[in-house]
């Protein structure tokens, strides 16, 4: 009898844990259906009644993502992240979550607008969520990223950049697009190794040693040229150093930083 009760409890536990994301998945399907329906109609009166007629063309497909934003979750486990992204009240999500052991979980179709970037900009792009795919790495911000996780990230980047023809320079960190507000992925993220695999940019380290900067070199222009929002220059510098000179992160540009900036302009 005791064993039977235990069996029932185990059954309830397994069914509950299996259905843990059922509500979120049901709402996803409902929302996707609603979005599909909204594509069928073109409202002639949506822009100040200036459109007098609608004639539907058959030549179209869905818009594609053209930017990839890398994050660390700042949470304790992948399970915690899944729950956060599945709950409606959190109002946050990401297309992919990569666990410490390299497991990749997809939570949104690549073609829908995820809620991972928040306010921010990159170059002239001021709506990062509309343009991008969000990839969250399960990491608390203090620990190194595991080999398995980075390996999975590189395979995912390969798949996404090929599928959507996303250029290397359009792979950025959350801190790049939101200086002063975000510092993920942390200084431990291996940007240089990722760039060597062909994703994201890096500078030519051989040229750094003997480089003499031109007298008229403008580092603020270089930061802007790369994509940083320089309206708060100190924050932009901090984000830049977090990515390209992560052993000397500060709000000040050194001579070495200026040389890195100069060389980075060649990579875009
Ligand atoms: Zn983030």
mmCIF file of C-alpha atoms in Angstrom, residues 5-182:
data_model
loop_
_atom_site.group_PDB
_atom_site.id
_atom_site.type_symbol
_atom_site.label_atom_id
_atom_site.label_comp_id
_atom_site.label_asym_id
_atom_site.label_seq_id
_atom_site.Cartn_x
_atom_site.Cartn_y
_atom_site.Cartn_z
ATOM 1 C CA UNK A 5 1.005 5.665 -2.614
ATOM 2 C CA UNK A 6 4.607 6.453 -3.452
ATOM 3 C CA UNK A 7 3.982 5.397 -7.048
ATOM 4 C CA UNK A 8 0.948 7.720 -7.281
ATOM 5 C CA UNK A 9 2.990 10.610 -5.843
ATOM 6 C CA UNK A 10 5.793 9.909 -8.326
ATOM 7 C CA UNK A 11 3.274 9.837 -11.187
ATOM 8 C CA UNK A 12 1.803 13.210 -10.084
ATOM 9 C CA UNK A 13 5.329 14.662 -9.798
ATOM 10 C CA UNK A 14 6.319 13.459 -13.286
ATOM 11 C CA UNK A 15 3.103 14.736 -14.905
ATOM 12 C CA UNK A 16 3.462 18.107 -13.155
ATOM 13 C CA UNK A 17 7.077 18.554 -14.161
ATOM 14 C CA UNK A 18 6.237 17.601 -17.738
ATOM 15 C CA UNK A 19 3.487 20.219 -17.911
ATOM 16 C CA UNK A 20 5.358 22.985 -16.198
ATOM 17 C CA UNK A 21 5.466 25.154 -19.370
ATOM 18 C CA UNK A 22 2.022 24.157 -20.696
ATOM 19 C CA UNK A 23 0.398 27.556 -20.025
ATOM 20 C CA UNK A 24 3.256 29.423 -21.683
ATOM 21 C CA UNK A 25 3.210 27.117 -24.723
ATOM 22 C CA UNK A 26 -0.567 27.467 -25.101
ATOM 23 C CA UNK A 27 -0.272 31.268 -24.954
ATOM 24 C CA UNK A 28 2.608 31.184 -27.476
ATOM 25 C CA UNK A 29 0.443 29.249 -29.968
ATOM 26 C CA UNK A 30 -2.525 31.569 -29.423
ATOM 27 C CA UNK A 31 -0.400 34.675 -29.915
ATOM 28 C CA UNK A 32 1.301 33.225 -33.034
ATOM 29 C CA UNK A 33 -2.119 32.435 -34.530
ATOM 30 C CA UNK A 34 -3.340 35.959 -33.810
ATOM 31 C CA UNK A 35 -0.208 37.438 -35.422
ATOM 32 C CA UNK A 36 -0.761 35.223 -38.485
ATOM 33 C CA UNK A 37 -4.302 36.528 -38.807
ATOM 34 C CA UNK A 38 -3.148 40.134 -38.439
ATOM 35 C CA UNK A 39 -0.916 39.690 -41.511
ATOM 36 C CA UNK A 40 -3.926 38.930 -43.694
ATOM 37 C CA UNK A 41 -5.468 42.339 -43.299
ATOM 38 C CA UNK A 42 -3.894 45.607 -44.420
ATOM 39 C CA UNK A 43 -5.787 48.432 -42.779
ATOM 40 C CA UNK A 44 -6.123 51.319 -45.243
ATOM 41 C CA UNK A 45 -6.708 53.832 -42.477
ATOM 42 C CA UNK A 46 -3.767 53.137 -40.165
ATOM 43 C CA UNK A 47 -1.609 56.093 -41.246
ATOM 44 C CA UNK A 48 -3.784 59.161 -40.706
ATOM 45 C CA UNK A 49 -6.274 58.050 -43.372
ATOM 46 C CA UNK A 50 -3.752 58.946 -46.087
ATOM 47 C CA UNK A 51 -4.064 55.569 -47.807
ATOM 48 C CA UNK A 52 -7.096 55.455 -50.020
ATOM 49 C CA UNK A 53 -6.886 51.923 -51.377
ATOM 50 C CA UNK A 54 -5.410 48.452 -50.733
ATOM 51 C CA UNK A 55 -4.243 46.168 -53.521
ATOM 52 C CA UNK A 56 -2.451 43.125 -52.147
ATOM 53 C CA UNK A 57 0.778 41.972 -53.809
ATOM 54 C CA UNK A 58 1.691 38.311 -53.603
ATOM 55 C CA UNK A 59 5.448 38.913 -53.492
ATOM 56 C CA UNK A 60 6.598 38.894 -49.892
ATOM 57 C CA UNK A 61 7.933 36.836 -47.005
ATOM 58 C CA UNK A 62 8.552 37.561 -43.324
ATOM 59 C CA UNK A 63 11.277 40.069 -42.403
ATOM 60 C CA UNK A 64 14.550 38.507 -41.253
ATOM 61 C CA UNK A 65 16.718 39.198 -38.203
ATOM 62 C CA UNK A 66 19.981 40.990 -38.988
ATOM 63 C CA UNK A 67 21.657 41.247 -35.578
ATOM 64 C CA UNK A 68 22.513 38.781 -32.802
ATOM 65 C CA UNK A 69 22.722 39.920 -29.170
ATOM 66 C CA UNK A 70 24.603 37.741 -26.680
ATOM 67 C CA UNK A 71 23.666 37.846 -22.983
ATOM 68 C CA UNK A 72 24.493 36.086 -19.766
ATOM 69 C CA UNK A 73 21.389 35.197 -17.770
ATOM 70 C CA UNK A 74 22.653 36.300 -14.319
ATOM 71 C CA UNK A 75 20.508 33.457 -12.987
ATOM 72 C CA UNK A 76 21.428 30.301 -11.115
ATOM 73 C CA UNK A 77 20.389 27.637 -13.627
ATOM 74 C CA UNK A 78 18.833 27.026 -17.016
ATOM 75 C CA UNK A 79 15.648 25.817 -15.286
ATOM 76 C CA UNK A 80 15.337 29.184 -13.533
ATOM 77 C CA UNK A 81 15.833 31.003 -16.855
ATOM 78 C CA UNK A 82 13.187 28.895 -18.643
ATOM 79 C CA UNK A 83 10.716 29.736 -15.872
ATOM 80 C CA UNK A 84 11.555 33.455 -16.033
ATOM 81 C CA UNK A 85 11.006 33.524 -19.805
ATOM 82 C CA UNK A 86 7.819 31.435 -19.622
ATOM 83 C CA UNK A 87 6.098 33.634 -17.009
ATOM 84 C CA UNK A 88 3.931 36.419 -18.434
ATOM 85 C CA UNK A 89 4.575 38.875 -15.602
ATOM 86 C CA UNK A 90 8.351 39.039 -16.227
ATOM 87 C CA UNK A 91 7.849 40.500 -19.742
ATOM 88 C CA UNK A 92 11.252 39.168 -20.821
ATOM 89 C CA UNK A 93 12.234 36.444 -23.275
ATOM 90 C CA UNK A 94 14.972 35.337 -25.612
ATOM 91 C CA UNK A 95 15.096 33.184 -28.722
ATOM 92 C CA UNK A 96 17.713 30.752 -27.390
ATOM 93 C CA UNK A 97 19.091 29.665 -24.026
ATOM 94 C CA UNK A 98 22.402 27.767 -23.865
ATOM 95 C CA UNK A 99 23.134 25.842 -20.661
ATOM 96 C CA UNK A 100 26.490 25.249 -19.030
ATOM 97 C CA UNK A 101 26.589 21.693 -20.447
ATOM 98 C CA UNK A 102 26.050 23.005 -23.999
ATOM 99 C CA UNK A 103 22.332 22.163 -24.264
ATOM 100 C CA UNK A 104 20.523 24.615 -26.563
ATOM 101 C CA UNK A 105 16.831 25.355 -25.974
ATOM 102 C CA UNK A 106 14.798 27.477 -28.375
ATOM 103 C CA UNK A 107 12.031 29.539 -26.769
ATOM 104 C CA UNK A 108 10.896 31.776 -29.663
ATOM 105 C CA UNK A 109 10.692 31.444 -33.431
ATOM 106 C CA UNK A 110 13.591 33.437 -34.978
ATOM 107 C CA UNK A 111 11.091 35.557 -36.892
ATOM 108 C CA UNK A 112 9.221 36.957 -33.899
ATOM 109 C CA UNK A 113 10.309 39.977 -31.854
ATOM 110 C CA UNK A 114 11.752 38.773 -28.548
ATOM 111 C CA UNK A 115 11.962 40.946 -25.445
ATOM 112 C CA UNK A 116 15.630 40.595 -24.520
ATOM 113 C CA UNK A 117 17.364 43.859 -25.446
ATOM 114 C CA UNK A 118 15.251 46.580 -23.795
ATOM 115 C CA UNK A 119 16.253 50.166 -24.606
ATOM 116 C CA UNK A 120 19.463 50.602 -26.555
ATOM 117 C CA UNK A 121 20.988 51.193 -29.959
ATOM 118 C CA UNK A 122 23.697 49.974 -32.299
ATOM 119 C CA UNK A 123 24.773 52.395 -35.004
ATOM 120 C CA UNK A 124 21.609 53.982 -36.349
ATOM 121 C CA UNK A 125 19.455 51.056 -35.216
ATOM 122 C CA UNK A 126 17.336 52.125 -32.268
ATOM 123 C CA UNK A 127 14.951 49.148 -32.055
ATOM 124 C CA UNK A 128 17.269 46.246 -31.276
ATOM 125 C CA UNK A 129 14.494 43.783 -30.401
ATOM 126 C CA UNK A 130 12.920 44.236 -33.849
ATOM 127 C CA UNK A 131 16.193 43.534 -35.642
ATOM 128 C CA UNK A 132 17.757 40.840 -33.514
ATOM 129 C CA UNK A 133 17.900 37.319 -32.194
ATOM 130 C CA UNK A 134 18.677 37.046 -28.467
ATOM 131 C CA UNK A 135 20.976 34.310 -27.187
ATOM 132 C CA UNK A 136 21.173 33.836 -23.414
ATOM 133 C CA UNK A 137 24.093 31.987 -21.864
ATOM 134 C CA UNK A 138 23.385 30.362 -18.507
ATOM 135 C CA UNK A 139 26.014 32.136 -16.399
ATOM 136 C CA UNK A 140 25.850 34.153 -13.175
ATOM 137 C CA UNK A 141 28.315 36.772 -14.424
ATOM 138 C CA UNK A 142 31.120 35.672 -12.086
ATOM 139 C CA UNK A 143 32.027 32.224 -13.407
ATOM 140 C CA UNK A 144 33.939 31.410 -16.615
ATOM 141 C CA UNK A 145 31.903 30.224 -19.606
ATOM 142 C CA UNK A 146 32.288 26.480 -20.127
ATOM 143 C CA UNK A 147 33.902 25.000 -23.233
ATOM 144 C CA UNK A 148 30.720 23.035 -24.041
ATOM 145 C CA UNK A 149 28.611 26.198 -23.836
ATOM 146 C CA UNK A 150 30.911 28.238 -26.111
ATOM 147 C CA UNK A 151 31.114 25.323 -28.516
ATOM 148 C CA UNK A 152 27.316 25.189 -28.763
ATOM 149 C CA UNK A 153 27.181 28.967 -29.156
ATOM 150 C CA UNK A 154 29.595 28.828 -32.100
ATOM 151 C CA UNK A 155 27.505 26.117 -33.829
ATOM 152 C CA UNK A 156 24.336 28.135 -33.269
ATOM 153 C CA UNK A 157 26.004 31.298 -34.613
ATOM 154 C CA UNK A 158 27.129 29.357 -37.668
ATOM 155 C CA UNK A 159 23.578 28.177 -38.318
ATOM 156 C CA UNK A 160 21.935 31.574 -37.769
ATOM 157 C CA UNK A 161 24.474 33.717 -39.651
ATOM 158 C CA UNK A 162 24.293 31.383 -42.645
ATOM 159 C CA UNK A 163 20.514 31.145 -42.647
ATOM 160 C CA UNK A 164 19.894 34.901 -42.307
ATOM 161 C CA UNK A 165 23.144 36.189 -43.874
ATOM 162 C CA UNK A 166 24.049 38.157 -40.745
ATOM 163 C CA UNK A 167 27.499 39.836 -41.049
ATOM 164 C CA UNK A 168 30.201 39.157 -38.403
ATOM 165 C CA UNK A 169 30.117 42.747 -37.104
ATOM 166 C CA UNK A 170 26.412 42.373 -36.314
ATOM 167 C CA UNK A 171 27.122 39.936 -33.485
ATOM 168 C CA UNK A 172 27.216 42.051 -30.337
ATOM 169 C CA UNK A 173 26.878 41.872 -26.569
ATOM 170 C CA UNK A 174 24.009 43.314 -24.543
ATOM 171 C CA UNK A 175 26.526 45.731 -22.971
ATOM 172 C CA UNK A 176 27.477 47.000 -26.454
ATOM 173 C CA UNK A 177 23.936 48.090 -27.263
ATOM 174 C CA UNK A 178 23.045 49.389 -23.781
ATOM 175 C CA UNK A 179 26.138 51.109 -22.280
ATOM 176 C CA UNK A 180 25.645 52.177 -18.675
ATOM 177 C CA UNK A 181 22.614 49.927 -18.270
ATOM 178 C CA UNK A 182 23.919 46.444 -19.063
#
